[in-house]
Amino acid sequence: MKPCLKRAERKMRIEKAQEYGATVVFTFSNTVTHIIADKDIKYNEILEFLQLTEIPEGIAVTNPRWPGDCIRYGKLVDPKDFWYQVPGCPTESQQRNPLQDAPISEPIGGHSSLPSSPPSSLQVQPRPPPKQQPETPTNSQKDALDEAIEECLTTTPINIEDFLGSSSSSDTESSPESSPKRRKKASSSSSNSARDWQSHFQCMHKHTGALNPENPNSRTIQILEEMMQIYDSLKDQWRTRSYRIAISTLKSSNTTYISTYEQAISLPGVGDRLAKKIVEIVSTDRLQRLEYAKLDPKDQILKLFHGIYGVGLVQARKFVAAGYTTLEDIKKNATLTEPQRIGIERYSDFKQRIPREEVKQHGDIVSTALKTIDEKVQSHVMGSYRRGAKDCGDIDIILTKEGAGVEELHEVLEKLVEKLFDRKFLMCGLAIARHDDGTKWHGASRLEGEGKPWRRIDFLVVPGEEIGAAFLYFTGNDVFNRSMRLLASKKGMRLNQKGLYKDVVRGKNREKLNEGTLLESKDEKKIFEILGVPYRPPEHRIC
DNA sequence: CGGCCGTACTG
DNA sequence: CAGTACG
DNA sequence: GCCG
């Protein structure tokens, strides 16, 4: 058997199967009754691996869900059932659509179609390495700010590990070993616990968003992400938040396979309920609750509608409740705002990812046009582009000028937009600053040429003095920003796209009672410093 | 048990 | 104002 | 959902 990245996970399942009386063999022989293939294995890959032209009669080929279900239901379920089919398996049953097979949950009686001989041995297949991640950090492109920041970084190297003592609680257990000794000179009166409480904030940790292909928890993460999406579509923002945090924790614990309740619950952000779900995923390769939820066809339609620009969950649910099932339905019959109408018209355009190179091209066009309006106004491409993504969902551009205020820049924005409409680069506006001090502009742009898709493009007008806070905000990602802002508020401060403020008085519901006084807004790195967060370059802000 | 980011634009 | 959006 |  080839070494495999998933071996920890497979080992777990193998042991589970043996616990229940299965015999696992590592060579193919006529004693084999079942072949359990890892999820992504295709039928012909099994044939190839076993050097067979066909699987002998009487041997069942299934995915890992089958043994899981057998354990779940306490009996041998039918390995020919749809749920257990291996992709490419030449049987009639694979045509069955899971969405029509409504009552999935009923224990499908194990019996008849079992192979003649009793199940006594299992053959386990290795799983191919997982695919690559969507957002790949690259350090190739730098702008002036990046270089300045990196300079600061190299002169004052900060090791995140130095900030995270071994957990104060007794059961540190399987956490990614932090070296015990070393102590930064405790600035002022900061005690251990003072440093500890804030280490739970996501912004305190390096995240690249890369799905480490060696992360043994990738299957768990995948299922939890699906579950999170369900809760998101149910408008359960707090459950969604909890899932997001727990998933993020799993992603960073990429050296340990989390398979037991104790392991799981010791992770920050994972409580009793999620720990139980993780155990269920590990031992059965699925989540019962998720299977139910995915059966609801409304869920699919809801997602479709929610994908329209300007349509949130409230509107999407209304459309579903009204009985609409397609974008055409809505376009013809529903009352829509103008942005929503465009959102439907350009639905597929806006869904497409934008190659990094094209993002740069859009940025260059804006930059060039800007020069004809005001030489001193600069544009910076932000968002996932600045984080180094190889493709982006939209294009985020900051317009700024040293010493300029919002109103001066707002005029520039209006001229810029007009000019870019004239040259048929901008195709429409979606959300447009209407006041003289408006700061944001949402719309669509496209490159010249036949069939070029419209791209979502956002401008943010930023006074010269606020460039640091604006960079922080517009670089994201969203989770990172929220984490930074929450940390600020816990420290009696307030962070937004204009700056970091202190002495913010909050009433109940944390409602802001005063503005606070400005601490820093021009220097992105100083905002990190004041908040006590080790500086992280954009490509490490993917939580 | 209550909190979970903070802001800007639309209709 | 609620809803939606941005990171 | 989790956490204090």
PDB file of N, CA and C (backbone and C1' of nucleotides) in Angstrom, chain A residues 238 432 434 439 485 494 496 506 509-510, chain B residues 2-11:
ATOM      1  N   TRP A 238     -24.838  33.534  14.063  1.00  0.00           N
ATOM      2  CA  TRP A 238     -23.940  33.223  15.182  1.00  0.00           C
ATOM      3  C   TRP A 238     -23.435  31.799  15.105  1.00  0.00           C
ATOM      4  N   ILE A 432     -23.543  53.846  -5.468  1.00  0.00           N
ATOM      5  CA  ILE A 432     -22.739  55.011  -5.815  1.00  0.00           C
ATOM      6  C   ILE A 432     -22.844  56.076  -4.733  1.00  0.00           C
ATOM      7  N   ARG A 434     -23.543  59.191  -2.996  1.00  0.00           N
ATOM      8  CA  ARG A 434     -24.459  60.247  -3.456  1.00  0.00           C
ATOM      9  C   ARG A 434     -24.163  61.593  -2.803  1.00  0.00           C
ATOM     10  N   THR A 439     -17.818  57.970  -0.080  1.00  0.00           N
ATOM     11  CA  THR A 439     -16.486  57.378  -0.185  1.00  0.00           C
ATOM     12  C   THR A 439     -16.438  56.112  -1.024  1.00  0.00           C
ATOM     13  N   ARG A 485     -11.069  44.262  14.909  1.00  0.00           N
ATOM     14  CA  ARG A 485     -11.999  45.240  15.476  1.00  0.00           C
ATOM     15  C   ARG A 485     -12.535  44.788  16.828  1.00  0.00           C
ATOM     16  N   ARG A 494     -11.554  51.527  19.173  1.00  0.00           N
ATOM     17  CA  ARG A 494     -12.470  51.318  18.071  1.00  0.00           C
ATOM     18  C   ARG A 494     -11.649  51.358  16.794  1.00  0.00           C
ATOM     19  N   ASN A 496     -11.909  51.263  12.588  1.00  0.00           N
ATOM     20  CA  ASN A 496     -12.704  51.245  11.363  1.00  0.00           C
ATOM     21  C   ASN A 496     -11.818  51.643  10.187  1.00  0.00           C
ATOM     22  N   ARG A 506     -18.728  52.820  25.581  1.00  0.00           N
ATOM     23  CA  ARG A 506     -19.819  52.022  25.007  1.00  0.00           C
ATOM     24  C   ARG A 506     -20.892  51.765  26.049  1.00  0.00           C
ATOM     25  N   ASN A 509     -25.202  46.734  24.866  1.00  0.00           N
ATOM     26  CA  ASN A 509     -25.130  46.284  23.469  1.00  0.00           C
ATOM     27  C   ASN A 509     -23.875  46.821  22.774  1.00  0.00           C
ATOM     28  N   ARG A 510     -22.915  47.226  23.581  1.00  0.00           N
ATOM     29  CA  ARG A 510     -21.669  47.768  23.042  1.00  0.00           C
ATOM     30  C   ARG A 510     -21.916  48.971  22.147  1.00  0.00           C
TER      31      ARG A 510
ATOM     32  P    DG B   2     -30.234  37.622  28.388  1.00  0.00           P
ATOM     33  O5'  DG B   2     -28.999  38.528  27.961  1.00  0.00           O
ATOM     34  C5'  DG B   2     -28.128  39.114  28.939  1.00  0.00           C
ATOM     35  C4'  DG B   2     -26.813  39.449  28.254  1.00  0.00           C
ATOM     36  C3'  DG B   2     -26.967  40.048  26.855  1.00  0.00           C
ATOM     37  O3'  DG B   2     -25.876  40.925  26.628  1.00  0.00           O
ATOM     38  C1'  DG B   2     -25.819  38.013  26.681  1.00  0.00           C
ATOM     39  P    DG B   3     -26.008  42.005  25.431  1.00  0.00           P
ATOM     40  O5'  DG B   3     -24.669  41.737  24.586  1.00  0.00           O
ATOM     41  C5'  DG B   3     -23.405  41.891  25.214  1.00  0.00           C
ATOM     42  C4'  DG B   3     -22.386  41.139  24.395  1.00  0.00           C
ATOM     43  C3'  DG B   3     -22.441  41.493  22.905  1.00  0.00           C
ATOM     44  O3'  DG B   3     -21.192  42.009  22.504  1.00  0.00           O
ATOM     45  C1'  DG B   3     -22.370  39.137  23.237  1.00  0.00           C
ATOM     46  P    DC B   4     -21.017  42.665  21.054  1.00  0.00           P
ATOM     47  O5'  DC B   4     -20.587  41.445  20.125  1.00  0.00           O
ATOM     48  C5'  DC B   4     -19.271  40.902  20.238  1.00  0.00           C
ATOM     49  C4'  DC B   4     -19.208  39.677  19.378  1.00  0.00           C
ATOM     50  C3'  DC B   4     -19.614  39.927  17.929  1.00  0.00           C
ATOM     51  O3'  DC B   4     -18.478  39.795  17.084  1.00  0.00           O
ATOM     52  C1'  DC B   4     -20.522  37.902  18.781  1.00  0.00           C
ATOM     53  P    DC B   5     -18.520  40.429  15.600  1.00  0.00           P
ATOM     54  O5'  DC B   5     -18.032  41.947  15.785  1.00  0.00           O
ATOM     55  C5'  DC B   5     -16.709  42.216  16.175  1.00  0.00           C
ATOM     56  C4'  DC B   5     -16.266  43.540  15.608  1.00  0.00           C
ATOM     57  C3'  DC B   5     -17.173  44.710  15.969  1.00  0.00           C
ATOM     58  O3'  DC B   5     -16.322  45.801  16.248  1.00  0.00           O
ATOM     59  C1'  DC B   5     -17.131  44.449  13.602  1.00  0.00           C
ATOM     60  P    DG B   6     -16.891  47.121  16.884  1.00  0.00           P
ATOM     61  O5'  DG B   6     -17.141  48.038  15.602  1.00  0.00           O
ATOM     62  C5'  DG B   6     -16.023  48.563  14.932  1.00  0.00           C
ATOM     63  C4'  DG B   6     -16.470  49.207  13.650  1.00  0.00           C
ATOM     64  C3'  DG B   6     -17.594  50.243  13.820  1.00  0.00           C
ATOM     65  O3'  DG B   6     -17.126  51.454  13.247  1.00  0.00           O
ATOM     66  C1'  DG B   6     -18.052  48.802  12.019  1.00  0.00           C
ATOM     67  P    DT B   7     -17.980  52.809  13.334  1.00  0.00           P
ATOM     68  O5'  DT B   7     -18.429  53.027  11.835  1.00  0.00           O
ATOM     69  C5'  DT B   7     -17.428  53.253  10.856  1.00  0.00           C
ATOM     70  C4'  DT B   7     -17.911  52.758   9.530  1.00  0.00           C
ATOM     71  C3'  DT B   7     -18.986  53.600   8.872  1.00  0.00           C
ATOM     72  O3'  DT B   7     -18.347  54.511   8.000  1.00  0.00           O
ATOM     73  C1'  DT B   7     -19.234  51.248   8.485  1.00  0.00           C
ATOM     74  P    DA B   8     -19.248  55.615   7.234  1.00  0.00           P
ATOM     75  O5'  DA B   8     -19.768  54.828   5.942  1.00  0.00           O
ATOM     76  C5'  DA B   8     -18.843  54.471   4.928  1.00  0.00           C
ATOM     77  C4'  DA B   8     -19.600  54.087   3.670  1.00  0.00           C
ATOM     78  C3'  DA B   8     -20.626  55.116   3.217  1.00  0.00           C
ATOM     79  O3'  DA B   8     -20.598  55.156   1.793  1.00  0.00           O
ATOM     80  C1'  DA B   8     -21.727  53.070   3.679  1.00  0.00           C
ATOM     81  P    DC B   9     -21.386  56.286   0.980  1.00  0.00           P
ATOM     82  O5'  DC B   9     -22.589  55.472   0.333  1.00  0.00           O
ATOM     83  C5'  DC B   9     -22.291  54.454  -0.616  1.00  0.00           C
ATOM     84  C4'  DC B   9     -23.546  53.666  -0.932  1.00  0.00           C
ATOM     85  C3'  DC B   9     -24.748  54.490  -1.399  1.00  0.00           C
ATOM     86  O3'  DC B   9     -25.212  53.942  -2.613  1.00  0.00           O
ATOM     87  C1'  DC B   9     -25.364  52.979   0.309  1.00  0.00           C
ATOM     88  P    DT B  10     -26.433  54.583  -3.424  1.00  0.00           P
ATOM     89  O5'  DT B  10     -27.633  53.617  -3.028  1.00  0.00           O
ATOM     90  C5'  DT B  10     -27.631  52.279  -3.528  1.00  0.00           C
ATOM     91  C4'  DT B  10     -28.944  51.600  -3.167  1.00  0.00           C
ATOM     92  C3'  DT B  10     -30.206  52.319  -3.652  1.00  0.00           C
ATOM     93  O3'  DT B  10     -30.951  51.394  -4.397  1.00  0.00           O
ATOM     94  C1'  DT B  10     -30.374  51.788  -1.337  1.00  0.00           C
ATOM     95  P    DG B  11     -32.049  51.937  -5.432  1.00  0.00           P
ATOM     96  O5'  DG B  11     -33.414  51.827  -4.604  1.00  0.00           O
ATOM     97  C5'  DG B  11     -33.821  50.557  -4.105  1.00  0.00           C
ATOM     98  C4'  DG B  11     -35.006  50.741  -3.183  1.00  0.00           C
ATOM     99  C3'  DG B  11     -36.030  51.788  -3.669  1.00  0.00           C
ATOM    100  O3'  DG B  11     -37.339  51.297  -3.436  1.00  0.00           O
ATOM    101  C1'  DG B  11     -35.321  52.316  -1.498  1.00  0.00           C
TER     102       DG B  11
END
